[in-house]
Amino acid sequence: MEATRQAIEFFLNGKPRQMEVSPHSTVLELLRGPLALPGTKEGCAEGDCGACTVVIGEKKKKNESENIFSYRAVTSCLMLAPQLDGKHLLTIEGLAEGEHLHPIQQAILDDHATQCGFCTPGVVMSLLALFLDNPQPSQEDLLAALEGNLCRCTGYVAIKSAGEHLRTDWLLEKIKAKDLRPAYLEEVEKILGAEKEKKVLSIREGEKSFHAPRTAAQLRHLLSISDSKLLNGGTDITVAIKKHGAPIRNLIDLTSIEGMSEVRIGCEEVVIGGAATLRKVAREVEGVLPVLSEAIGKMASHQVRTLGTLAGNLANASPISDTAPLLLALGAVLHLEGPDGSRKVPLSEFYRGYKQIDLGKEEWISEIRLPLSGEKFHHFEKVSKRRALDIATVNGAISLTLDDRRILAAKVAFGGVAAVPFLAEKTSASLLGREWNLETVEFASTVALEEMRPIGDVRGSSTYRKDLIEGILIKHFLACVEEKGWEQ
Amino acid sequence: MDSKGNSEKKKDLTCVGKSVRRVDGWPKVLGKAKYTADHSFEGMLFAAVKRADFPHARIKSIDVEGAQLPGVEAIMLEEDIPGNPRFGALNPHQPVIISDIVRYLGDGIALVAAKSEKIAREAAKRIVVSYEELPGLFDPREARKSELSIHPEGNEIVHHVLRKGEVSEGFAAADVVLERDYQTQFQEHAYLEPEAAVAVPQPDGGITVYGSMQHPFSTRRVVARVLGLPLAKVRVIQGELGGGFGGKDESSSIVCARAALLALKTGKPVKLVNTREESFVESYKRHPYYLHYKVGAKKDGTLTAMEIEIVADGGAYASMSTFVTWRSVVQATGPYTVPNVKTDVYAYHTNNTYTGAFRGFGSPQIVYASESLMDELAAELKISPAEIRKKNFYQQGGETATGQTLKHVVSLEPALDAVLAELNKKPLEQNANPVFSRGRGFACSYRGVALGAEGVDATGAVVNLLEDGSAIVSTGVAENGQGLRTVFSQIVSEELGIPLEKIVFLDCDTSSIADGGPSVASRCTIMGGNAVRHACLQLKERLNLSEQPDLQKAIKATLNAGKSLYAFGWHNAPKVSWDEHTGQGDAYFTYVYACQGVEVEVNNQTGETKVLRAVAAHDVGMALNPQQVELQIYGGVTMGAGYGLTEEVILEKGVTKNPNFNGYHIPDSRMIGEIVPIIIENPDAAGPFGAKTIGEPTCELLAPAIANAILQATGARVRTIPATPARVLHAMQKEGAPA
């Protein structure tokens, strides 16, 4: 293998840094430890509270003549420090210039949006990412940007109104870009934009390592020489390592591989790169598969979706994944790469048992392909205790080809009802040729309850899950009625 | 307190009554506010705790051999504690670490200090404890009957009674008698900042502890006791507090005492920070209550009798159970005149996580039950929920269940009317989608202000006026994020005529001010505010401002006359009384009144419930800073929504199944559509500028309002909270409601 680098190079609040970091340490640990910047807070260390939110800036396009920089809020407890390589890390300490508060900080003060103040740095950084990333944020964008920041004091009212004041002032250009963008951004963007390809990052410390290959060939090589775990977003693996002491030694980060993060929309299919983040997928497919954008919008929080990837979510094989049932219903096909070339696996054959998937030790998901055939009705439902930042009790998706009300083709899938995300083939078949009405829903429910025997756990009893299977089928139907404007 | 002082009209005030910005907001938005875990000292060690592996077991041996890793500097067991290893405000039986019997999974067994947090945690993991497992008790109703005793003194922590009139006569006179059971859950405070402490040994053999705690003086008491040091050698400084809500008392004292033990032993600064999971498992929760209500009423709604029995889960240690349940016994009937009342409130030990103080302090449980009951009774009598309440509301000059005559303005009816007017501005519109049903509901409460007959209620404040007209203020009650620094600064500014920018508020430091009691019971504004005012009034007298209104000249003249401009104000609460055999007396020196209403939307297929709109009317006496009052309302209403809908620590045989925010759901920013705050002002003679209380009443009302609204939406009554989707759906199926 070619020469590698041990130290990461990144920008911190406008200043270049080069340093060695522990391969499995998080950005949060780096900030509060070696970097001595304790303004970023630790509230849960698993991406659920948003107190540790920071902003990551990076070059979006490799095109030398035209660089676009993207800024995203991430929970620094879920991002590994080595992943900072080549990026710009912005923290609460990097906003005010001397005694001059940043407009977001000023708005939080003016609107009385800080009480105990522990969540405040995270809130400020979430808002910063919103405005750096989105020149025309809607009210919904604002709410989405804030939903990953938990606050126990304010009831969010003042935080939301501070955000709304900023948003309107921004749209009316009362706040100028030069006030909102920290002064050092331009310089950093210039430097990062001009940056040439660097040696591959490969960090070792004792038995642990972190590698960030740039090409599929490098990845293939790395997989062939070590027993490694793929880091594809890492929002689950980081928690597994940090909280549950998962015995993982070598990590290979997929997100630096060229082209792997792209999403291409064709006439007949959508091709999603194996390292495309959930946020990216949601944005790119909004026009052709809005149901997928909506489903992703109900997952975790904004600052987790900017880290997590769609392929990572599928490969994590959680029986209650929010994307898997929908992708099952949509007929997704995975393209896998490995030592012996590539192969295709329909998602419905990918899951083999609890946390068991059809993916060899040296294989990875290079693409997810979703067919875009004809006029179909798609719908996704998720039932959880809280709208955002929550794992579902049961979720479900449907894809129907309809001739008026007659069902010509059907795929129904559920999560949270079996050891794996479940394509309910018998239930799907029971719909064929029938009129799509309440009677059919009732019939399908009886088939579904024969086909699925959910267990009870902390998120819901077996009985309740059965109720939800029925409830979700009815919701699918009513959503269809609404979408098609049918009389009931 | 001079009663003149309370009659000021708001319009004559320059600073009090205005929505000034937080005086401590600046460092918070900059990320520079120093929370305890942000402190760092040269040569500092990091600590970790080995906790129990069983909820109830006898420790046979503790093997620390494997924990002696490179970098480990101290391992401590109970036998290494120089002072008294047990503490507790009422029953000093709670261990800092323990070597004989563990009584819940949060019990600490050994402490480790090491060069890094990683090493400390790894070492703690390698401590091997062998146990003889003991049968556990996990339900207080079982603990009540059980032969098995968790503590030598038995399972019963307390039994409060209240007897008024003769209930049998009351029920005989009733046209309708209704009996209902309700149940509430373990609720976690979920302050965003987990508990933390940094202890720094001092050259004189004493110790300084920076900690994330609500009550620096309680912490000092525990640390001194455990270390065997005189109180004077223990200096406790409150770090910027990342939320408390009643939860940072014993939980924080324990963390501070552990850090202090290790610091004293190693002679080095020691930092101890709980992870979120440790915080969930170790820290006390809100008491689950099992409530049985029997109520009698005439056909017209007039209440004739109430018989109430409540069993509370006190968990492993006594903590504040006695006080928490005392507030319940006082207020259990709700704000209604009932001639015959018989109330029994019990708390029992179990091997669950112990329970203690939590915003509301024994009221959210009984308000949930009694306000659900009032709606159930109204339905039974076929009169409206508003009518039945108005018929029975406490009145000024009337008598409470404890026999106390209410001499102040009782604003229950205005609060209810204000909420209904706001809520019903628009008629209830159903969602066009038949999956959803909407409904409205409300709840009313009264609440005793401050500690009441729980104990001595007094506090102090120092105002140190300097020669240039600036001032340094410190108080015996502590900033918990609620805005105390701001409101007290406003009082100083008002009284002395100095601008807020010239007032500096000191962090609470136990070595620089008198013990002012805990920052609990929503007592800070009314008690601390009065103390600040006393200090200012002393200064005004010395400055002779009535004759020399120019402050600068007055300062000069006073200093030239050799007088000090350093004043200490002390405030004693008005007298209260309590007869523990009858439950009669003037329980609190004054009360606040409130009503909250809500509109919800229930998904008939899944039971998911959304809060579309909440309206909250609170009589606060007087709003010293209306914006801060509104913030308390927003925060309390939201916390109340969590209590009513999503929050529940799930304990199975003593094991916490959801010890982080992925399984424990505090409300997020989307949970409530809109909150409308309504401030009602009836200045009270007992408060500074007429102010009373706002912190706690805000979070005790939304859960029953939601339950009442769910009933209106679906026809189903949820008698156990939180009203999770599964519970709502189950209730709907039971009632045969439209599904």
CSV table of N, CA, C and O in Angstrom, one decimal, chain A residues 32 38-39 41 43-44 46 48 92 96 99 101 105-106 108-110 112 114-118 140 144 146-147 152-157 160 243 383 385-386 388 390 458 464 467 474-475 478 482 488, chain B residues 20-22 26 28-31 35 37-38 188-189 192-193 241-243 245 276-277 435 481 603 605-606 608 627 631 634-635 638 646-647 650 660 662 665-670 725-726 729 733:
chain,number,residue,atom,x,y,z
A,32,ARG,N,-13.2,18.7,24.1
A,32,ARG,CA,-13.2,18.9,25.5
A,32,ARG,C,-11.9,18.4,26.2
A,32,ARG,O,-11.5,18.9,27.2
A,38,PRO,N,-14.1,23.7,26.0
A,38,PRO,CA,-15.2,23.0,26.7
A,38,PRO,C,-16.6,23.7,26.4
A,38,PRO,O,-17.6,23.3,27.0
A,39,GLY,N,-16.6,24.6,25.5
A,39,GLY,CA,-17.9,25.3,25.2
A,39,GLY,C,-18.9,24.3,24.6
A,39,GLY,O,-20.1,24.4,24.7
A,41,LYS,N,-20.8,20.9,24.7
A,41,LYS,CA,-21.2,20.1,25.9
A,41,LYS,C,-21.5,18.7,25.6
A,41,LYS,O,-22.0,18.4,24.5
A,43,GLY,N,-24.1,15.8,26.7
A,43,GLY,CA,-25.3,15.6,27.4
A,43,GLY,C,-25.7,14.1,27.4
A,43,GLY,O,-26.3,13.7,28.4
A,44,CYS,N,-25.4,13.4,26.3
A,44,CYS,CA,-25.9,12.0,26.3
A,44,CYS,C,-24.8,11.1,25.6
A,44,CYS,O,-24.8,9.9,25.8
A,46,GLU,N,-24.6,10.0,22.7
A,46,GLU,CA,-25.1,9.0,21.7
A,46,GLU,C,-26.0,9.7,20.7
A,46,GLU,O,-26.8,9.0,20.0
A,48,ASP,N,-28.4,11.9,20.9
A,48,ASP,CA,-29.8,12.1,21.1
A,48,ASP,C,-30.2,13.5,21.7
A,48,ASP,O,-31.4,13.8,21.8
A,92,ILE,N,-18.7,26.8,19.1
A,92,ILE,CA,-19.2,28.0,19.7
A,92,ILE,C,-18.2,29.0,20.0
A,92,ILE,O,-18.4,30.2,20.0
A,96,ALA,N,-18.0,34.7,18.1
A,96,ALA,CA,-18.0,36.1,18.5
A,96,ALA,C,-16.6,36.6,18.1
A,96,ALA,O,-15.6,35.9,18.2
A,99,GLU,N,-15.7,41.5,21.7
A,99,GLU,CA,-16.9,41.8,22.4
A,99,GLU,C,-18.2,41.8,21.5
A,99,GLU,O,-19.3,42.0,22.0
A,101,LEU,N,-20.9,40.1,19.6
A,101,LEU,CA,-21.6,38.8,19.5
A,101,LEU,C,-22.0,38.6,18.0
A,101,LEU,O,-22.3,39.5,17.2
A,105,GLN,N,-26.0,34.6,18.4
A,105,GLN,CA,-25.8,34.7,19.8
A,105,GLN,C,-26.7,35.9,20.3
A,105,GLN,O,-27.3,35.8,21.4
A,106,GLN,N,-26.6,37.0,19.6
A,106,GLN,CA,-27.4,38.2,20.0
A,106,GLN,C,-28.9,37.9,20.0
A,106,GLN,O,-29.6,38.3,20.9
A,108,ILE,N,-30.3,35.0,20.5
A,108,ILE,CA,-30.6,34.1,21.7
A,108,ILE,C,-30.7,35.0,22.9
A,108,ILE,O,-31.6,34.8,23.7
A,109,LEU,N,-29.8,35.9,23.1
A,109,LEU,CA,-29.9,36.8,24.2
A,109,LEU,C,-31.2,37.7,24.2
A,109,LEU,O,-31.9,37.8,25.2
A,110,ASP,N,-31.4,38.3,23.0
A,110,ASP,CA,-32.5,39.2,22.9
A,110,ASP,C,-33.9,38.6,23.1
A,110,ASP,O,-34.8,39.1,23.7
A,112,HIS,N,-34.4,36.0,25.0
A,112,HIS,CA,-34.5,35.3,26.3
A,112,HIS,C,-34.5,33.8,26.0
A,112,HIS,O,-35.2,33.0,26.7
A,114,THR,N,-32.1,31.6,26.4
A,114,THR,CA,-31.2,30.7,27.2
A,114,THR,C,-31.6,30.8,28.6
A,114,THR,O,-31.9,31.9,29.1
A,115,GLN,N,-31.7,29.7,29.3
A,115,GLN,CA,-32.0,29.7,30.7
A,115,GLN,C,-30.8,29.1,31.4
A,115,GLN,O,-29.8,29.8,31.8
A,116,CYS,N,-30.8,27.7,31.6
A,116,CYS,CA,-29.6,27.2,32.3
A,116,CYS,C,-28.4,27.3,31.4
A,116,CYS,O,-27.2,27.4,31.8
A,117,GLY,N,-28.6,27.3,30.1
A,117,GLY,CA,-27.6,27.6,29.1
A,117,GLY,C,-26.8,26.4,28.6
A,117,GLY,O,-26.0,26.5,27.7
A,118,PHE,N,-27.1,25.2,29.1
A,118,PHE,CA,-26.3,24.0,28.8
A,118,PHE,C,-26.6,23.6,27.3
A,118,PHE,O,-25.7,23.1,26.7
A,140,GLU,N,-40.4,25.5,8.1
A,140,GLU,CA,-40.2,24.1,8.3
A,140,GLU,C,-38.7,23.8,8.4
A,140,GLU,O,-38.3,22.9,9.2
A,144,ALA,N,-37.0,22.0,11.5
A,144,ALA,CA,-36.2,20.7,11.3
A,144,ALA,C,-34.8,20.9,11.8
A,144,ALA,O,-34.2,20.0,12.4
A,146,LEU,N,-33.9,22.7,14.3
A,146,LEU,CA,-33.9,22.7,15.8
A,146,LEU,C,-34.3,21.4,16.5
A,146,LEU,O,-34.1,21.3,17.7
A,147,GLU,N,-34.9,20.5,15.7
A,147,GLU,CA,-35.5,19.4,16.4
A,147,GLU,C,-34.5,18.4,17.1
A,147,GLU,O,-34.9,17.7,17.9
A,152,ARG,N,-34.4,21.4,28.4
A,152,ARG,CA,-35.3,21.1,29.4
A,152,ARG,C,-35.9,22.3,30.1
A,152,ARG,O,-36.8,22.1,30.9
A,153,CYS,N,-35.3,23.5,29.9
A,153,CYS,CA,-35.8,24.7,30.6
A,153,CYS,C,-36.9,25.5,29.9
A,153,CYS,O,-37.9,25.8,30.4
A,154,THR,N,-36.6,25.7,28.6
A,154,THR,CA,-37.4,26.8,27.9
A,154,THR,C,-38.7,26.4,27.3
A,154,THR,O,-39.5,27.3,27.0
A,155,GLY,N,-38.9,25.1,27.1
A,155,GLY,CA,-40.1,24.7,26.4
A,155,GLY,C,-40.0,25.1,24.9
A,155,GLY,O,-41.0,25.1,24.2
A,156,TYR,N,-38.8,25.5,24.5
A,156,TYR,CA,-38.4,25.8,23.1
A,156,TYR,C,-39.1,27.1,22.5
A,156,TYR,O,-38.7,27.5,21.4
A,157,VAL,N,-40.0,27.7,23.2
A,157,VAL,CA,-40.8,28.8,22.6
A,157,VAL,C,-39.8,29.9,22.2
A,157,VAL,O,-39.8,30.4,21.1
A,160,LYS,N,-37.4,29.0,19.4
A,160,LYS,CA,-38.0,29.0,18.1
A,160,LYS,C,-38.2,30.5,17.7
A,160,LYS,O,-38.0,30.8,16.5
A,243,LYS,N,-20.2,3.2,24.1
A,243,LYS,CA,-21.1,2.8,25.2
A,243,LYS,C,-21.1,1.4,25.5
A,243,LYS,O,-21.3,1.0,26.7
A,383,VAL,N,-44.7,4.8,13.9
A,383,VAL,CA,-45.4,5.1,15.2
A,383,VAL,C,-44.4,5.1,16.3
A,383,VAL,O,-43.7,4.1,16.5
A,385,LYS,N,-43.1,7.3,20.2
A,385,LYS,CA,-43.7,8.1,21.3
A,385,LYS,C,-43.5,9.6,21.0
A,385,LYS,O,-44.2,10.4,21.4
A,386,ARG,N,-42.4,9.9,20.4
A,386,ARG,CA,-42.1,11.3,20.1
A,386,ARG,C,-41.8,11.4,18.6
A,386,ARG,O,-41.3,10.4,18.0
A,388,ALA,N,-39.7,13.3,16.6
A,388,ALA,CA,-38.3,13.2,16.1
A,388,ALA,C,-37.5,12.4,17.1
A,388,ALA,O,-37.9,12.1,18.2
A,390,ASP,N,-36.6,9.6,17.8
A,390,ASP,CA,-37.2,8.4,18.5
A,390,ASP,C,-37.1,7.2,17.5
A,390,ASP,O,-37.3,7.3,16.3
A,458,VAL,N,-39.4,-2.9,25.4
A,458,VAL,CA,-39.6,-1.7,26.1
A,458,VAL,C,-40.3,-0.6,25.2
A,458,VAL,O,-40.9,0.3,25.8
A,464,TYR,N,-49.9,-4.5,21.4
A,464,TYR,CA,-49.9,-3.1,20.8
A,464,TYR,C,-49.3,-3.1,19.4
A,464,TYR,O,-49.8,-2.5,18.5
A,467,ASP,N,-51.8,-4.3,17.1
A,467,ASP,CA,-52.8,-3.2,16.8
A,467,ASP,C,-52.2,-2.2,15.8
A,467,ASP,O,-52.9,-1.7,14.9
A,474,ILE,N,-54.5,0.8,7.8
A,474,ILE,CA,-55.6,1.7,7.6
A,474,ILE,C,-55.0,3.1,7.2
A,474,ILE,O,-55.5,3.8,6.3
A,475,LYS,N,-53.9,3.5,7.9
A,475,LYS,CA,-53.3,4.8,7.6
A,475,LYS,C,-52.8,4.8,6.1
A,475,LYS,O,-53.0,5.8,5.4
A,478,LEU,N,-55.9,5.4,4.1
A,478,LEU,CA,-56.5,6.8,4.2
A,478,LEU,C,-55.6,7.8,3.5
A,478,LEU,O,-56.0,8.8,2.9
A,482,GLU,N,-56.6,10.3,0.5
A,482,GLU,CA,-56.3,11.7,0.5
A,482,GLU,C,-55.6,12.1,-0.7
A,482,GLU,O,-55.9,13.1,-1.4
A,488,GLN,N,-64.8,8.6,0.1
A,488,GLN,CA,-64.7,7.3,0.9
A,488,GLN,C,-65.9,6.5,0.7
A,488,GLN,O,-67.0,7.0,0.8
B,20,VAL,N,-36.4,42.7,31.7
B,20,VAL,CA,-35.0,42.9,31.4
B,20,VAL,C,-34.4,41.6,30.9
B,20,VAL,O,-34.9,40.5,31.3
B,21,ARG,N,-33.3,41.7,30.1
B,21,ARG,CA,-32.6,40.5,29.7
B,21,ARG,C,-31.9,39.9,30.9
B,21,ARG,O,-31.5,40.5,31.8
B,22,ARG,N,-31.7,38.6,30.7
B,22,ARG,CA,-30.9,37.9,31.7
B,22,ARG,C,-29.5,38.5,31.9
B,22,ARG,O,-28.8,38.8,31.0
B,26,TRP,N,-24.9,36.5,28.7
B,26,TRP,CA,-23.7,36.8,27.8
B,26,TRP,C,-22.7,35.6,27.8
B,26,TRP,O,-22.5,35.0,26.7
B,28,LYS,N,-23.2,32.6,28.6
B,28,LYS,CA,-23.9,31.4,28.1
B,28,LYS,C,-23.9,31.3,26.6
B,28,LYS,O,-23.7,30.3,26.0
B,29,VAL,N,-24.3,32.4,25.9
B,29,VAL,CA,-24.3,32.4,24.5
B,29,VAL,C,-22.9,32.3,23.8
B,29,VAL,O,-22.8,31.8,22.7
B,30,LEU,N,-21.9,32.7,24.6
B,30,LEU,CA,-20.6,32.7,24.1
B,30,LEU,C,-20.0,31.3,24.3
B,30,LEU,O,-18.9,31.0,23.8
B,31,GLY,N,-20.6,30.4,25.1
B,31,GLY,CA,-20.1,29.1,25.4
B,31,GLY,C,-19.0,29.2,26.5
B,31,GLY,O,-18.2,28.3,26.6
B,35,TYR,N,-19.5,25.4,33.5
B,35,TYR,CA,-20.2,24.3,34.2
B,35,TYR,C,-19.2,23.5,34.9
B,35,TYR,O,-18.0,23.5,34.5
B,37,ALA,N,-18.1,20.4,34.9
B,37,ALA,CA,-17.2,19.5,34.1
B,37,ALA,C,-16.3,20.3,33.3
B,37,ALA,O,-15.3,19.7,32.8
B,38,ASP,N,-16.5,21.6,33.2
B,38,ASP,CA,-15.5,22.4,32.4
B,38,ASP,C,-14.3,22.9,33.2
B,38,ASP,O,-13.4,23.5,32.6
B,188,GLU,N,-37.9,11.2,35.3
B,188,GLU,CA,-36.5,11.6,35.4
B,188,GLU,C,-36.4,13.1,35.2
B,188,GLU,O,-37.0,13.6,34.3
B,189,HIS,N,-35.5,13.8,36.0
B,189,HIS,CA,-35.4,15.2,35.8
B,189,HIS,C,-34.8,15.6,34.4
B,189,HIS,O,-35.2,16.6,33.8
B,192,LEU,N,-30.1,18.7,31.3
B,192,LEU,CA,-29.2,18.4,30.2
B,192,LEU,C,-27.7,18.2,30.7
B,192,LEU,O,-27.0,17.5,30.0
B,193,GLU,N,-27.4,18.7,31.8
B,193,GLU,CA,-26.0,18.5,32.3
B,193,GLU,C,-26.0,17.4,33.4
B,193,GLU,O,-26.6,17.6,34.4
B,241,LEU,N,-25.0,26.0,36.7
B,241,LEU,CA,-25.8,24.8,36.8
B,241,LEU,C,-26.6,24.5,35.5
B,241,LEU,O,-27.4,25.4,35.0
B,242,GLY,N,-26.3,23.4,34.9
B,242,GLY,CA,-27.0,23.0,33.7
B,242,GLY,C,-28.4,22.3,33.9
B,242,GLY,O,-28.6,21.2,33.4
B,243,GLY,N,-29.2,23.0,34.7
B,243,GLY,CA,-30.5,22.4,35.0
B,243,GLY,C,-30.5,21.6,36.3
B,243,GLY,O,-29.5,20.9,36.6
B,245,PHE,N,-34.1,21.2,38.5
B,245,PHE,CA,-35.5,20.8,38.6
B,245,PHE,C,-35.8,20.0,39.8
B,245,PHE,O,-36.7,19.1,39.8
B,276,ARG,N,-24.6,9.9,31.1
B,276,ARG,CA,-26.0,10.0,31.2
B,276,ARG,C,-26.6,8.7,31.7
B,276,ARG,O,-27.6,8.7,32.5
B,277,GLU,N,-26.1,7.6,31.4
B,277,GLU,CA,-26.6,6.3,31.9
B,277,GLU,C,-26.4,6.2,33.4
B,277,GLU,O,-27.3,5.8,34.1
B,435,VAL,N,-59.0,9.7,10.7
B,435,VAL,CA,-58.1,9.0,11.6
B,435,VAL,C,-57.9,9.8,12.9
B,435,VAL,O,-57.6,9.3,14.0
B,481,GLY,N,-30.6,28.3,37.0
B,481,GLY,CA,-31.0,28.5,35.6
B,481,GLY,C,-32.3,29.2,35.4
B,481,GLY,O,-32.7,29.7,34.4
B,603,ASN,N,-54.6,10.1,17.3
B,603,ASN,CA,-54.7,9.2,16.2
B,603,ASN,C,-55.5,8.0,16.6
B,603,ASN,O,-55.0,7.2,17.4
B,605,GLN,N,-56.0,5.3,15.2
B,605,GLN,CA,-55.5,4.0,14.8
B,605,GLN,C,-54.3,3.6,15.6
B,605,GLN,O,-54.0,2.4,15.8
B,606,THR,N,-53.5,4.6,16.1
B,606,THR,CA,-52.3,4.2,16.8
B,606,THR,C,-52.2,4.7,18.2
B,606,THR,O,-51.4,4.3,19.0
B,608,GLU,N,-51.4,7.7,19.1
B,608,GLU,CA,-50.5,8.8,19.2
B,608,GLU,C,-51.3,10.1,19.5
B,608,GLU,O,-52.3,10.4,18.9
B,627,GLN,N,-41.2,38.5,31.3
B,627,GLN,CA,-40.6,37.6,30.4
B,627,GLN,C,-40.1,36.3,31.0
B,627,GLN,O,-40.3,35.2,30.5
B,631,LEU,N,-41.3,32.4,30.5
B,631,LEU,CA,-40.3,31.3,30.2
B,631,LEU,C,-40.6,30.2,31.2
B,631,LEU,O,-40.5,29.0,30.8
B,634,TYR,N,-43.6,28.4,29.8
B,634,TYR,CA,-43.3,27.6,28.7
B,634,TYR,C,-42.6,26.3,29.1
B,634,TYR,O,-42.9,25.2,28.6
B,635,GLY,N,-41.6,26.4,29.9
B,635,GLY,CA,-40.8,25.3,30.3
B,635,GLY,C,-41.6,24.3,31.1
B,635,GLY,O,-41.5,23.1,30.9
B,638,THR,N,-44.3,22.4,29.1
B,638,THR,CA,-43.6,21.4,28.2
B,638,THR,C,-43.2,20.2,29.1
B,638,THR,O,-43.4,19.1,28.6
B,646,THR,N,-45.1,11.2,27.4
B,646,THR,CA,-44.0,10.4,26.9
B,646,THR,C,-43.0,9.9,27.9
B,646,THR,O,-42.3,9.0,27.7
B,647,GLU,N,-42.9,10.6,29.1
B,647,GLU,CA,-41.8,10.3,30.0
B,647,GLU,C,-42.1,9.2,31.0
B,647,GLU,O,-43.1,9.3,31.7
B,650,ILE,N,-38.5,3.2,32.8
B,650,ILE,CA,-39.0,1.8,32.9
B,650,ILE,C,-38.1,1.0,33.8
B,650,ILE,O,-36.9,0.8,33.4
B,660,ASN,N,-31.2,6.4,28.7
B,660,ASN,CA,-30.6,7.5,28.0
B,660,ASN,C,-31.8,8.1,27.2
B,660,ASN,O,-32.9,7.5,27.2
B,662,ASN,N,-32.5,8.0,24.1
B,662,ASN,CA,-33.1,7.3,23.0
B,662,ASN,C,-34.3,6.4,23.5
B,662,ASN,O,-35.1,6.1,22.7
B,665,HIS,N,-38.1,9.7,26.7
B,665,HIS,CA,-38.4,10.8,25.8
B,665,HIS,C,-38.9,12.1,26.4
B,665,HIS,O,-40.0,12.2,26.8
B,666,ILE,N,-37.9,13.0,26.6
B,666,ILE,CA,-38.4,14.3,27.0
B,666,ILE,C,-38.9,15.1,25.8
B,666,ILE,O,-38.5,14.7,24.7
B,667,PRO,N,-39.8,16.0,26.0
B,667,PRO,CA,-40.3,16.7,24.8
B,667,PRO,C,-39.3,17.3,23.9
B,667,PRO,O,-38.3,17.9,24.4
B,668,ASP,N,-39.5,17.3,22.6
B,668,ASP,CA,-38.6,18.0,21.7
B,668,ASP,C,-39.3,19.2,21.2
B,668,ASP,O,-40.5,19.5,21.7
B,669,SER,N,-38.7,20.0,20.3
B,669,SER,CA,-39.2,21.3,20.0
B,669,SER,C,-40.5,21.2,19.1
B,669,SER,O,-41.1,22.2,18.9
B,670,ARG,N,-40.9,20.0,18.7
B,670,ARG,CA,-42.1,19.9,17.9
B,670,ARG,C,-43.3,19.4,18.7
B,670,ARG,O,-44.4,19.2,18.2
B,725,PRO,N,-49.0,6.1,23.4
B,725,PRO,CA,-49.9,5.6,22.3
B,725,PRO,C,-50.6,4.3,22.7
B,725,PRO,O,-51.8,4.1,22.5
B,726,ALA,N,-49.8,3.4,23.2
B,726,ALA,CA,-50.4,2.0,23.6
B,726,ALA,C,-51.5,2.2,24.6
B,726,ALA,O,-52.5,1.5,24.5
B,729,LEU,N,-54.6,3.8,23.1
B,729,LEU,CA,-55.3,2.8,22.2
B,729,LEU,C,-56.0,1.8,23.0
B,729,LEU,O,-57.2,1.4,22.7
B,733,GLN,N,-60.0,0.9,23.1
B,733,GLN,CA,-60.6,-0.4,22.9
B,733,GLN,C,-61.5,-0.9,24.0
B,733,GLN,O,-62.5,-1.4,23.8
